[in-house]
Amino acid sequence: MKIFLDTANLDELKKAVAWGIVDGVTTNPSLIAKEGIAIEEQVARICDIIDGDISAEVVSTEAKEMIIEGHKLAKIHKNIVVKLPLTRDGIEACSEFAKEGVRTNVTLCFSPAQALLAAKAGAYIVSPFVGRLDDIAQLGMELIESICTIYGNYGYTTQVLAASLRSPLHVAQAAEIGADIGTMPFKTLDMMFNHPLTDKGLEIFLKDYAKAFADKK
Ligand code: E4P
């Protein structure tokens, strides 16, 4: 499973990229707003840090406007994937971009039926949100499972990006189901390293080694 970072923060991104395990980045209007820098500028900076798919989301709500905005975003860098909301207009824009060969990420997907529409429209990526479904007491991971089954049944090539992953358990479950990509905030990625037995084991190794060689220095 590819690991994407869900952030527009350059410091977080640089830290994670140094680990050598980040394949791409997703941003959304809220994440861009948090950084307080225009999307064109911030996304260009992200593209300088990492060579992988970078999703940049439109804020227009009508298909025609989305297409104009999407073209502008796609021009920023060859790695930009135009992110569109899963609305009627978003799907219309997605179909147009598919004809033109512009790669899209259809976001805010909360049902298998919506995911089917994204695949039919030729989306490059679909983003079902796991955590936000969990928040309303629905099992978000079941959505990932359904979409993978539906896409597998018909051979749709749209990549399933498990989004809104809030814990290492979410990440592991998405990988077990076979999601193509998992996107997560830095906090979730960082938590994936943690295991008390790793810390304890390392402490014992270092103590044993230091004790054995302490008087031989
Ligand atoms: C995906 O592309 C979204 O930006 C993201 O995963 C949303 O996550 P959240 O529900 O934690 O805001």
mmCIF file with all atom_site columns, C-alpha atoms and ligand atoms in Angstrom:
data_model
loop_
_atom_site.group_PDB
_atom_site.id
_atom_site.type_symbol
_atom_site.label_atom_id
_atom_site.label_alt_id
_atom_site.label_comp_id
_atom_site.label_asym_id
_atom_site.label_entity_id
_atom_site.label_seq_id
_atom_site.pdbx_PDB_ins_code
_atom_site.Cartn_x
_atom_site.Cartn_y
_atom_site.Cartn_z
_atom_site.occupancy
_atom_site.B_iso_or_equiv
_atom_site.pdbx_formal_charge
_atom_site.auth_seq_id
_atom_site.auth_comp_id
_atom_site.auth_asym_id
_atom_site.auth_atom_id
_atom_site.pdbx_PDB_model_num
ATOM   1   C CA . MET A 1 1   ? 0.000   0.000  0.000   1.00 0.00 ? 1   MET A CA 1
ATOM   2   C CA . LYS A 1 2   ? 1.280   3.445  -0.875  1.00 0.00 ? 2   LYS A CA 1
ATOM   3   C CA . ILE A 1 3   ? 1.526   5.847  2.060   1.00 0.00 ? 3   ILE A CA 1
ATOM   4   C CA . PHE A 1 4   ? 0.478   9.446  1.479   1.00 0.00 ? 4   PHE A CA 1
ATOM   5   C CA . LEU A 1 5   ? 0.750   12.260 4.003   1.00 0.00 ? 5   LEU A CA 1
ATOM   6   C CA . ASP A 1 6   ? -2.422  14.292 4.502   1.00 0.00 ? 6   ASP A CA 1
ATOM   7   C CA . THR A 1 7   ? -0.898  17.685 5.103   1.00 0.00 ? 7   THR A CA 1
ATOM   8   C CA . ALA A 1 8   ? 0.054   21.026 3.595   1.00 0.00 ? 8   ALA A CA 1
ATOM   9   C CA . ASN A 1 9   ? 2.654   21.657 6.284   1.00 0.00 ? 9   ASN A CA 1
ATOM   10  C CA . LEU A 1 10  ? 6.181   21.657 4.889   1.00 0.00 ? 10  LEU A CA 1
ATOM   11  C CA . ASP A 1 11  ? 7.987   20.887 8.161   1.00 0.00 ? 11  ASP A CA 1
ATOM   12  C CA . GLU A 1 12  ? 5.869   17.797 8.755   1.00 0.00 ? 12  GLU A CA 1
ATOM   13  C CA . LEU A 1 13  ? 6.365   16.728 5.172   1.00 0.00 ? 13  LEU A CA 1
ATOM   14  C CA . LYS A 1 14  ? 10.163  17.147 5.305   1.00 0.00 ? 14  LYS A CA 1
ATOM   15  C CA . LYS A 1 15  ? 10.352  15.075 8.509   1.00 0.00 ? 15  LYS A CA 1
ATOM   16  C CA . ALA A 1 16  ? 8.287   12.239 7.021   1.00 0.00 ? 16  ALA A CA 1
ATOM   17  C CA . VAL A 1 17  ? 10.080  12.321 3.662   1.00 0.00 ? 17  VAL A CA 1
ATOM   18  C CA . ALA A 1 18  ? 13.411  11.864 5.463   1.00 0.00 ? 18  ALA A CA 1
ATOM   19  C CA . TRP A 1 19  ? 12.128  8.459  6.647   1.00 0.00 ? 19  TRP A CA 1
ATOM   20  C CA . GLY A 1 20  ? 11.890  7.432  2.990   1.00 0.00 ? 20  GLY A CA 1
ATOM   21  C CA . ILE A 1 21  ? 8.436   5.887  3.287   1.00 0.00 ? 21  ILE A CA 1
ATOM   22  C CA . VAL A 1 22  ? 6.163   8.597  1.888   1.00 0.00 ? 22  VAL A CA 1
ATOM   23  C CA . ASP A 1 23  ? 4.831   8.074  -1.652  1.00 0.00 ? 23  ASP A CA 1
ATOM   24  C CA . GLY A 1 24  ? 2.678   11.163 -2.080  1.00 0.00 ? 24  GLY A CA 1
ATOM   25  C CA . VAL A 1 25  ? 0.614   13.916 -0.484  1.00 0.00 ? 25  VAL A CA 1
ATOM   26  C CA . THR A 1 26  ? -3.051  14.798 -0.199  1.00 0.00 ? 26  THR A CA 1
ATOM   27  C CA . THR A 1 27  ? -4.189  18.309 0.623   1.00 0.00 ? 27  THR A CA 1
ATOM   28  C CA . ASN A 1 28  ? -7.640  19.773 1.043   1.00 0.00 ? 28  ASN A CA 1
ATOM   29  C CA . PRO A 1 29  ? -8.927  23.362 1.349   1.00 0.00 ? 29  PRO A CA 1
ATOM   30  C CA . SER A 1 30  ? -8.921  23.170 5.177   1.00 0.00 ? 30  SER A CA 1
ATOM   31  C CA . LEU A 1 31  ? -5.275  22.022 5.265   1.00 0.00 ? 31  LEU A CA 1
ATOM   32  C CA . ILE A 1 32  ? -4.208  24.749 2.816   1.00 0.00 ? 32  ILE A CA 1
ATOM   33  C CA . ALA A 1 33  ? -6.136  27.371 4.822   1.00 0.00 ? 33  ALA A CA 1
ATOM   34  C CA . LYS A 1 34  ? -4.307  26.260 7.989   1.00 0.00 ? 34  LYS A CA 1
ATOM   35  C CA . GLU A 1 35  ? -0.969  27.182 6.367   1.00 0.00 ? 35  GLU A CA 1
ATOM   36  C CA . GLY A 1 36  ? -2.306  30.575 5.229   1.00 0.00 ? 36  GLY A CA 1
ATOM   37  C CA . ILE A 1 37  ? -0.499  30.482 1.871   1.00 0.00 ? 37  ILE A CA 1
ATOM   38  C CA . ALA A 1 38  ? -2.140  30.475 -1.574  1.00 0.00 ? 38  ALA A CA 1
ATOM   39  C CA . ILE A 1 39  ? -2.686  26.958 -2.892  1.00 0.00 ? 39  ILE A CA 1
ATOM   40  C CA . GLU A 1 40  ? -0.588  27.455 -6.059  1.00 0.00 ? 40  GLU A CA 1
ATOM   41  C CA . GLU A 1 41  ? 2.405   28.538 -3.999  1.00 0.00 ? 41  GLU A CA 1
ATOM   42  C CA . GLN A 1 42  ? 2.077   25.952 -1.231  1.00 0.00 ? 42  GLN A CA 1
ATOM   43  C CA . VAL A 1 43  ? 1.478   23.038 -3.591  1.00 0.00 ? 43  VAL A CA 1
ATOM   44  C CA . ALA A 1 44  ? 4.500   24.054 -5.702  1.00 0.00 ? 44  ALA A CA 1
ATOM   45  C CA . ARG A 1 45  ? 6.626   23.945 -2.536  1.00 0.00 ? 45  ARG A CA 1
ATOM   46  C CA . ILE A 1 46  ? 5.259   20.489 -1.731  1.00 0.00 ? 46  ILE A CA 1
ATOM   47  C CA . CYS A 1 47  ? 6.188   19.330 -5.244  1.00 0.00 ? 47  CYS A CA 1
ATOM   48  C CA . ASP A 1 48  ? 9.773   20.509 -4.606  1.00 0.00 ? 48  ASP A CA 1
ATOM   49  C CA . ILE A 1 49  ? 9.999   18.300 -1.507  1.00 0.00 ? 49  ILE A CA 1
ATOM   50  C CA . ILE A 1 50  ? 8.548   15.043 -2.796  1.00 0.00 ? 50  ILE A CA 1
ATOM   51  C CA . ASP A 1 51  ? 8.360   13.296 -6.149  1.00 0.00 ? 51  ASP A CA 1
ATOM   52  C CA . GLY A 1 52  ? 4.948   11.574 -6.039  1.00 0.00 ? 52  GLY A CA 1
ATOM   53  C CA . ASP A 1 53  ? 1.262   12.237 -6.616  1.00 0.00 ? 53  ASP A CA 1
ATOM   54  C CA . ILE A 1 54  ? 0.161   15.483 -4.937  1.00 0.00 ? 54  ILE A CA 1
ATOM   55  C CA . SER A 1 55  ? -3.580  16.081 -4.711  1.00 0.00 ? 55  SER A CA 1
ATOM   56  C CA . ALA A 1 56  ? -4.700  19.705 -4.968  1.00 0.00 ? 56  ALA A CA 1
ATOM   57  C CA . GLU A 1 57  ? -8.406  20.401 -4.485  1.00 0.00 ? 57  GLU A CA 1
ATOM   58  C CA . VAL A 1 58  ? -10.636 22.818 -6.363  1.00 0.00 ? 58  VAL A CA 1
ATOM   59  C CA . VAL A 1 59  ? -12.918 25.149 -4.410  1.00 0.00 ? 59  VAL A CA 1
ATOM   60  C CA . SER A 1 60  ? -15.352 25.876 -7.246  1.00 0.00 ? 60  SER A CA 1
ATOM   61  C CA . THR A 1 61  ? -18.680 24.096 -7.086  1.00 0.00 ? 61  THR A CA 1
ATOM   62  C CA . GLU A 1 62  ? -19.836 24.240 -10.723 1.00 0.00 ? 62  GLU A CA 1
ATOM   63  C CA . ALA A 1 63  ? -18.413 21.842 -13.310 1.00 0.00 ? 63  ALA A CA 1
ATOM   64  C CA . LYS A 1 64  ? -17.306 24.563 -15.755 1.00 0.00 ? 64  LYS A CA 1
ATOM   65  C CA . GLU A 1 65  ? -15.481 26.470 -13.022 1.00 0.00 ? 65  GLU A CA 1
ATOM   66  C CA . MET A 1 66  ? -13.992 23.269 -11.602 1.00 0.00 ? 66  MET A CA 1
ATOM   67  C CA . ILE A 1 67  ? -12.543 22.456 -15.019 1.00 0.00 ? 67  ILE A CA 1
ATOM   68  C CA . ILE A 1 68  ? -10.948 25.914 -15.361 1.00 0.00 ? 68  ILE A CA 1
ATOM   69  C CA . GLU A 1 69  ? -9.580  25.744 -11.802 1.00 0.00 ? 69  GLU A CA 1
ATOM   70  C CA . GLY A 1 70  ? -8.409  22.153 -12.250 1.00 0.00 ? 70  GLY A CA 1
ATOM   71  C CA . HIS A 1 71  ? -6.467  23.057 -15.404 1.00 0.00 ? 71  HIS A CA 1
ATOM   72  C CA . LYS A 1 72  ? -4.699  25.845 -13.489 1.00 0.00 ? 72  LYS A CA 1
ATOM   73  C CA . LEU A 1 73  ? -3.791  23.440 -10.666 1.00 0.00 ? 73  LEU A CA 1
ATOM   74  C CA . ALA A 1 74  ? -2.618  20.728 -13.079 1.00 0.00 ? 74  ALA A CA 1
ATOM   75  C CA . LYS A 1 75  ? -0.256  23.254 -14.723 1.00 0.00 ? 75  LYS A CA 1
ATOM   76  C CA . ILE A 1 76  ? 1.651   23.798 -11.456 1.00 0.00 ? 76  ILE A CA 1
ATOM   77  C CA . HIS A 1 77  ? 3.559   20.499 -11.752 1.00 0.00 ? 77  HIS A CA 1
ATOM   78  C CA . LYS A 1 78  ? 3.368   17.185 -13.598 1.00 0.00 ? 78  LYS A CA 1
ATOM   79  C CA . ASN A 1 79  ? 2.685   15.366 -10.293 1.00 0.00 ? 79  ASN A CA 1
ATOM   80  C CA . ILE A 1 80  ? -0.490  17.301 -9.475  1.00 0.00 ? 80  ILE A CA 1
ATOM   81  C CA . VAL A 1 81  ? -3.677  15.269 -9.247  1.00 0.00 ? 81  VAL A CA 1
ATOM   82  C CA . VAL A 1 82  ? -6.809  17.444 -9.428  1.00 0.00 ? 82  VAL A CA 1
ATOM   83  C CA . LYS A 1 83  ? -9.040  16.774 -6.447  1.00 0.00 ? 83  LYS A CA 1
ATOM   84  C CA . LEU A 1 84  ? -12.790 17.101 -7.008  1.00 0.00 ? 84  LEU A CA 1
ATOM   85  C CA . PRO A 1 85  ? -15.690 16.646 -4.586  1.00 0.00 ? 85  PRO A CA 1
ATOM   86  C CA . LEU A 1 86  ? -18.080 13.765 -5.196  1.00 0.00 ? 86  LEU A CA 1
ATOM   87  C CA . THR A 1 87  ? -20.985 15.918 -6.358  1.00 0.00 ? 87  THR A CA 1
ATOM   88  C CA . ARG A 1 88  ? -22.859 15.910 -9.636  1.00 0.00 ? 88  ARG A CA 1
ATOM   89  C CA . ASP A 1 89  ? -20.678 18.760 -10.881 1.00 0.00 ? 89  ASP A CA 1
ATOM   90  C CA . GLY A 1 90  ? -17.541 17.082 -9.549  1.00 0.00 ? 90  GLY A CA 1
ATOM   91  C CA . ILE A 1 91  ? -18.341 13.884 -11.434 1.00 0.00 ? 91  ILE A CA 1
ATOM   92  C CA . GLU A 1 92  ? -19.070 15.876 -14.611 1.00 0.00 ? 92  GLU A CA 1
ATOM   93  C CA . ALA A 1 93  ? -15.707 17.607 -14.305 1.00 0.00 ? 93  ALA A CA 1
ATOM   94  C CA . CYS A 1 94  ? -14.048 14.252 -13.588 1.00 0.00 ? 94  CYS A CA 1
ATOM   95  C CA . SER A 1 95  ? -15.469 12.739 -16.810 1.00 0.00 ? 95  SER A CA 1
ATOM   96  C CA . GLU A 1 96  ? -14.157 15.707 -18.798 1.00 0.00 ? 96  GLU A CA 1
ATOM   97  C CA . PHE A 1 97  ? -10.702 15.471 -17.209 1.00 0.00 ? 97  PHE A CA 1
ATOM   98  C CA . ALA A 1 98  ? -10.635 11.712 -17.916 1.00 0.00 ? 98  ALA A CA 1
ATOM   99  C CA . LYS A 1 99  ? -11.230 12.428 -21.629 1.00 0.00 ? 99  LYS A CA 1
ATOM   100 C CA . GLU A 1 100 ? -8.356  14.914 -21.573 1.00 0.00 ? 100 GLU A CA 1
ATOM   101 C CA . GLY A 1 101 ? -6.030  12.599 -19.650 1.00 0.00 ? 101 GLY A CA 1
ATOM   102 C CA . VAL A 1 102 ? -5.900  14.872 -16.577 1.00 0.00 ? 102 VAL A CA 1
ATOM   103 C CA . ARG A 1 103 ? -5.588  12.757 -13.404 1.00 0.00 ? 103 ARG A CA 1
ATOM   104 C CA . THR A 1 104 ? -8.239  13.253 -10.724 1.00 0.00 ? 104 THR A CA 1
ATOM   105 C CA . ASN A 1 105 ? -8.869  12.328 -7.118  1.00 0.00 ? 105 ASN A CA 1
ATOM   106 C CA . VAL A 1 106 ? -12.594 12.226 -6.338  1.00 0.00 ? 106 VAL A CA 1
ATOM   107 C CA . THR A 1 107 ? -12.923 13.071 -2.672  1.00 0.00 ? 107 THR A CA 1
ATOM   108 C CA . LEU A 1 108 ? -15.579 13.133 0.067   1.00 0.00 ? 108 LEU A CA 1
ATOM   109 C CA . CYS A 1 109 ? -16.740 9.625  -0.850  1.00 0.00 ? 109 CYS A CA 1
ATOM   110 C CA . PHE A 1 110 ? -18.930 8.079  1.840   1.00 0.00 ? 110 PHE A CA 1
ATOM   111 C CA . SER A 1 111 ? -20.772 5.244  0.076   1.00 0.00 ? 111 SER A CA 1
ATOM   112 C CA . PRO A 1 112 ? -20.040 2.355  -2.304  1.00 0.00 ? 112 PRO A CA 1
ATOM   113 C CA . ALA A 1 113 ? -22.555 3.773  -4.805  1.00 0.00 ? 113 ALA A CA 1
ATOM   114 C CA . GLN A 1 114 ? -20.670 7.078  -4.880  1.00 0.00 ? 114 GLN A CA 1
ATOM   115 C CA . ALA A 1 115 ? -17.414 5.190  -5.441  1.00 0.00 ? 115 ALA A CA 1
ATOM   116 C CA . LEU A 1 116 ? -18.984 3.407  -8.410  1.00 0.00 ? 116 LEU A CA 1
ATOM   117 C CA . LEU A 1 117 ? -19.800 6.798  -9.948  1.00 0.00 ? 117 LEU A CA 1
ATOM   118 C CA . ALA A 1 118 ? -16.196 7.934  -9.510  1.00 0.00 ? 118 ALA A CA 1
ATOM   119 C CA . ALA A 1 119 ? -14.883 4.815  -11.259 1.00 0.00 ? 119 ALA A CA 1
ATOM   120 C CA . LYS A 1 120 ? -17.414 5.185  -14.099 1.00 0.00 ? 120 LYS A CA 1
ATOM   121 C CA . ALA A 1 121 ? -16.294 8.800  -14.555 1.00 0.00 ? 121 ALA A CA 1
ATOM   122 C CA . GLY A 1 122 ? -12.680 7.639  -14.951 1.00 0.00 ? 122 GLY A CA 1
ATOM   123 C CA . ALA A 1 123 ? -11.256 8.949  -11.684 1.00 0.00 ? 123 ALA A CA 1
ATOM   124 C CA . TYR A 1 124 ? -7.568  8.158  -11.177 1.00 0.00 ? 124 TYR A CA 1
ATOM   125 C CA . ILE A 1 125 ? -8.162  7.962  -7.397  1.00 0.00 ? 125 ILE A CA 1
ATOM   126 C CA . VAL A 1 126 ? -11.263 7.788  -5.187  1.00 0.00 ? 126 VAL A CA 1
ATOM   127 C CA . SER A 1 127 ? -11.023 8.933  -1.559  1.00 0.00 ? 127 SER A CA 1
ATOM   128 C CA . PRO A 1 128 ? -13.406 7.239  0.897   1.00 0.00 ? 128 PRO A CA 1
ATOM   129 C CA . PHE A 1 129 ? -13.167 8.835  4.371   1.00 0.00 ? 129 PHE A CA 1
ATOM   130 C CA . VAL A 1 130 ? -12.853 6.197  7.090   1.00 0.00 ? 130 VAL A CA 1
ATOM   131 C CA . GLY A 1 131 ? -12.507 8.352  10.232  1.00 0.00 ? 131 GLY A CA 1
ATOM   132 C CA . ARG A 1 132 ? -15.398 10.655 9.450   1.00 0.00 ? 132 ARG A CA 1
ATOM   133 C CA . LEU A 1 133 ? -17.741 7.646  9.077   1.00 0.00 ? 133 LEU A CA 1
ATOM   134 C CA . ASP A 1 134 ? -16.461 6.226  12.371  1.00 0.00 ? 134 ASP A CA 1
ATOM   135 C CA . ASP A 1 135 ? -17.279 9.642  13.875  1.00 0.00 ? 135 ASP A CA 1
ATOM   136 C CA . ILE A 1 136 ? -20.968 9.128  13.070  1.00 0.00 ? 136 ILE A CA 1
ATOM   137 C CA . ALA A 1 137 ? -20.916 5.544  14.383  1.00 0.00 ? 137 ALA A CA 1
ATOM   138 C CA . GLN A 1 138 ? -20.656 3.833  10.980  1.00 0.00 ? 138 GLN A CA 1
ATOM   139 C CA . LEU A 1 139 ? -17.827 1.384  10.328  1.00 0.00 ? 139 LEU A CA 1
ATOM   140 C CA . GLY A 1 140 ? -15.642 3.355  7.921   1.00 0.00 ? 140 GLY A CA 1
ATOM   141 C CA . MET A 1 141 ? -13.466 0.378  7.111   1.00 0.00 ? 141 MET A CA 1
ATOM   142 C CA . GLU A 1 142 ? -16.470 -1.522 5.716   1.00 0.00 ? 142 GLU A CA 1
ATOM   143 C CA . LEU A 1 143 ? -16.661 1.132  3.017   1.00 0.00 ? 143 LEU A CA 1
ATOM   144 C CA . ILE A 1 144 ? -13.070 0.405  1.948   1.00 0.00 ? 144 ILE A CA 1
ATOM   145 C CA . GLU A 1 145 ? -13.914 -3.294 1.779   1.00 0.00 ? 145 GLU A CA 1
ATOM   146 C CA . SER A 1 146 ? -17.048 -2.718 -0.349  1.00 0.00 ? 146 SER A CA 1
ATOM   147 C CA . ILE A 1 147 ? -15.274 -0.435 -2.786  1.00 0.00 ? 147 ILE A CA 1
ATOM   148 C CA . CYS A 1 148 ? -12.357 -2.853 -3.231  1.00 0.00 ? 148 CYS A CA 1
ATOM   149 C CA . THR A 1 149 ? -14.862 -5.659 -3.921  1.00 0.00 ? 149 THR A CA 1
ATOM   150 C CA . ILE A 1 150 ? -16.862 -3.616 -6.433  1.00 0.00 ? 150 ILE A CA 1
ATOM   151 C CA . TYR A 1 151 ? -13.765 -2.378 -8.281  1.00 0.00 ? 151 TYR A CA 1
ATOM   152 C CA . GLY A 1 152 ? -12.347 -5.929 -8.285  1.00 0.00 ? 152 GLY A CA 1
ATOM   153 C CA . ASN A 1 153 ? -15.615 -7.344 -9.696  1.00 0.00 ? 153 ASN A CA 1
ATOM   154 C CA . TYR A 1 154 ? -15.392 -5.158 -12.782 1.00 0.00 ? 154 TYR A CA 1
ATOM   155 C CA . GLY A 1 155 ? -11.682 -4.463 -13.083 1.00 0.00 ? 155 GLY A CA 1
ATOM   156 C CA . TYR A 1 156 ? -11.979 -0.692 -12.518 1.00 0.00 ? 156 TYR A CA 1
ATOM   157 C CA . THR A 1 157 ? -8.502  0.813  -12.403 1.00 0.00 ? 157 THR A CA 1
ATOM   158 C CA . THR A 1 158 ? -9.437  3.759  -10.130 1.00 0.00 ? 158 THR A CA 1
ATOM   159 C CA . GLN A 1 159 ? -7.133  3.546  -7.111  1.00 0.00 ? 159 GLN A CA 1
ATOM   160 C CA . VAL A 1 160 ? -8.790  3.255  -3.698  1.00 0.00 ? 160 VAL A CA 1
ATOM   161 C CA . LEU A 1 161 ? -7.258  5.795  -1.328  1.00 0.00 ? 161 LEU A CA 1
ATOM   162 C CA . ALA A 1 162 ? -8.318  5.137  2.270   1.00 0.00 ? 162 ALA A CA 1
ATOM   163 C CA . ALA A 1 163 ? -8.590  8.671  3.680   1.00 0.00 ? 163 ALA A CA 1
ATOM   164 C CA . SER A 1 164 ? -9.227  10.158 7.096   1.00 0.00 ? 164 SER A CA 1
ATOM   165 C CA . LEU A 1 165 ? -7.089  7.453  8.746   1.00 0.00 ? 165 LEU A CA 1
ATOM   166 C CA . ARG A 1 166 ? -6.716  8.361  12.392  1.00 0.00 ? 166 ARG A CA 1
ATOM   167 C CA . SER A 1 167 ? -4.760  5.463  13.923  1.00 0.00 ? 167 SER A CA 1
ATOM   168 C CA . PRO A 1 168 ? -2.156  2.806  13.088  1.00 0.00 ? 168 PRO A CA 1
ATOM   169 C CA . LEU A 1 169 ? -5.012  0.286  13.347  1.00 0.00 ? 169 LEU A CA 1
ATOM   170 C CA . HIS A 1 170 ? -6.875  2.104  10.568  1.00 0.00 ? 170 HIS A CA 1
ATOM   171 C CA . VAL A 1 171 ? -3.727  1.980  8.418   1.00 0.00 ? 171 VAL A CA 1
ATOM   172 C CA . ALA A 1 172 ? -3.137  -1.729 9.032   1.00 0.00 ? 172 ALA A CA 1
ATOM   173 C CA . GLN A 1 173 ? -6.792  -2.593 8.357   1.00 0.00 ? 173 GLN A CA 1
ATOM   174 C CA . ALA A 1 174 ? -6.801  -0.611 5.099   1.00 0.00 ? 174 ALA A CA 1
ATOM   175 C CA . ALA A 1 175 ? -3.639  -2.439 4.013   1.00 0.00 ? 175 ALA A CA 1
ATOM   176 C CA . GLU A 1 176 ? -5.130  -5.809 4.972   1.00 0.00 ? 176 GLU A CA 1
ATOM   177 C CA . ILE A 1 177 ? -8.212  -5.110 2.856   1.00 0.00 ? 177 ILE A CA 1
ATOM   178 C CA . GLY A 1 178 ? -5.985  -4.117 -0.051  1.00 0.00 ? 178 GLY A CA 1
ATOM   179 C CA . ALA A 1 179 ? -6.524  -0.363 -0.416  1.00 0.00 ? 179 ALA A CA 1
ATOM   180 C CA . ASP A 1 180 ? -4.068  0.988  -2.995  1.00 0.00 ? 180 ASP A CA 1
ATOM   181 C CA . ILE A 1 181 ? -3.183  4.038  -0.914  1.00 0.00 ? 181 ILE A CA 1
ATOM   182 C CA . GLY A 1 182 ? -3.636  5.193  2.680   1.00 0.00 ? 182 GLY A CA 1
ATOM   183 C CA . THR A 1 183 ? -3.441  8.885  3.506   1.00 0.00 ? 183 THR A CA 1
ATOM   184 C CA . MET A 1 184 ? -2.922  10.059 7.061   1.00 0.00 ? 184 MET A CA 1
ATOM   185 C CA . PRO A 1 185 ? -1.876  13.072 9.123   1.00 0.00 ? 185 PRO A CA 1
ATOM   186 C CA . PHE A 1 186 ? 1.720   13.200 10.387  1.00 0.00 ? 186 PHE A CA 1
ATOM   187 C CA . LYS A 1 187 ? 0.529   12.217 13.874  1.00 0.00 ? 187 LYS A CA 1
ATOM   188 C CA . THR A 1 188 ? -0.872  8.902  12.624  1.00 0.00 ? 188 THR A CA 1
ATOM   189 C CA . LEU A 1 189 ? 2.246   8.129  10.576  1.00 0.00 ? 189 LEU A CA 1
ATOM   190 C CA . ASP A 1 190 ? 4.448   8.898  13.568  1.00 0.00 ? 190 ASP A CA 1
ATOM   191 C CA . MET A 1 191 ? 2.353   6.642  15.829  1.00 0.00 ? 191 MET A CA 1
ATOM   192 C CA . MET A 1 192 ? 2.941   3.720  13.445  1.00 0.00 ? 192 MET A CA 1
ATOM   193 C CA . PHE A 1 193 ? 6.528   3.460  14.722  1.00 0.00 ? 193 PHE A CA 1
ATOM   194 C CA . ASN A 1 194 ? 5.524   2.903  18.315  1.00 0.00 ? 194 ASN A CA 1
ATOM   195 C CA . HIS A 1 195 ? 5.673   -0.422 20.154  1.00 0.00 ? 195 HIS A CA 1
ATOM   196 C CA . PRO A 1 196 ? 6.594   -0.757 23.842  1.00 0.00 ? 196 PRO A CA 1
ATOM   197 C CA . LEU A 1 197 ? 8.508   -4.006 23.156  1.00 0.00 ? 197 LEU A CA 1
ATOM   198 C CA . THR A 1 198 ? 10.687  -2.228 20.586  1.00 0.00 ? 198 THR A CA 1
ATOM   199 C CA . ASP A 1 199 ? 11.616  0.404  23.195  1.00 0.00 ? 199 ASP A CA 1
ATOM   200 C CA . LYS A 1 200 ? 12.129  -2.185 25.916  1.00 0.00 ? 200 LYS A CA 1
ATOM   201 C CA . GLY A 1 201 ? 14.138  -4.498 23.640  1.00 0.00 ? 201 GLY A CA 1
ATOM   202 C CA . LEU A 1 202 ? 16.430  -1.703 22.516  1.00 0.00 ? 202 LEU A CA 1
ATOM   203 C CA . GLU A 1 203 ? 16.977  -0.562 26.083  1.00 0.00 ? 203 GLU A CA 1
ATOM   204 C CA . ILE A 1 204 ? 18.029  -4.116 27.093  1.00 0.00 ? 204 ILE A CA 1
ATOM   205 C CA . PHE A 1 205 ? 20.331  -4.560 24.064  1.00 0.00 ? 205 PHE A CA 1
ATOM   206 C CA . LEU A 1 206 ? 22.119  -1.277 24.772  1.00 0.00 ? 206 LEU A CA 1
ATOM   207 C CA . LYS A 1 207 ? 22.396  -1.978 28.515  1.00 0.00 ? 207 LYS A CA 1
ATOM   208 C CA . ASP A 1 208 ? 23.844  -5.485 27.931  1.00 0.00 ? 208 ASP A CA 1
ATOM   209 C CA . TYR A 1 209 ? 26.318  -4.165 25.380  1.00 0.00 ? 209 TYR A CA 1
ATOM   210 C CA . ALA A 1 210 ? 27.441  -1.284 27.578  1.00 0.00 ? 210 ALA A CA 1
ATOM   211 C CA . LYS A 1 211 ? 27.853  -3.601 30.616  1.00 0.00 ? 211 LYS A CA 1
ATOM   212 C CA . ALA A 1 212 ? 29.947  -6.152 28.665  1.00 0.00 ? 212 ALA A CA 1
ATOM   213 C CA . PHE A 1 213 ? 32.358  -3.628 27.232  1.00 0.00 ? 213 PHE A CA 1
ATOM   214 C CA . ALA A 1 214 ? 32.340  -0.918 29.923  1.00 0.00 ? 214 ALA A CA 1
ATOM   215 C CA . ASP A 1 215 ? 35.664  -1.922 31.549  1.00 0.00 ? 215 ASP A CA 1
ATOM   216 C CA . LYS A 1 216 ? 37.377  -2.702 28.198  1.00 0.00 ? 216 LYS A CA 1
ATOM   217 C CA . LYS A 1 217 ? 37.419  0.931  27.023  1.00 0.00 ? 217 LYS A CA 1
HETATM 218 C C1 . E4P B 2 .   ? -8.255  13.217 2.278   1.00 0.00 ? 1   E4P B C1 1
HETATM 219 O O1 . E4P B 2 .   ? -7.763  13.490 1.228   1.00 0.00 ? 1   E4P B O1 1
HETATM 220 C C2 . E4P B 2 .   ? -8.655  14.200 3.286   1.00 0.00 ? 1   E4P B C2 1
HETATM 221 O O2 . E4P B 2 .   ? -7.869  15.347 3.164   1.00 0.00 ? 1   E4P B O2 1
HETATM 222 C C3 . E4P B 2 .   ? -8.466  13.713 4.685   1.00 0.00 ? 1   E4P B C3 1
HETATM 223 O O3 . E4P B 2 .   ? -8.062  12.364 4.768   1.00 0.00 ? 1   E4P B O3 1
HETATM 224 C C4 . E4P B 2 .   ? -9.524  14.110 5.641   1.00 0.00 ? 1   E4P B C4 1
HETATM 225 O O4 . E4P B 2 .   ? -9.206  13.630 6.916   1.00 0.00 ? 1   E4P B O4 1
HETATM 226 P P1 . E4P B 2 .   ? -9.900  14.171 8.258   1.00 0.00 ? 1   E4P B P1 1
HETATM 227 O O5 . E4P B 2 .   ? -11.244 13.548 8.337   1.00 0.00 ? 1   E4P B O5 1
HETATM 228 O O6 . E4P B 2 .   ? -8.995  13.684 9.341   1.00 0.00 ? 1   E4P B O6 1
HETATM 229 O O7 . E4P B 2 .   ? -9.950  15.656 8.136   1.00 0.00 ? 1   E4P B O7 1
#
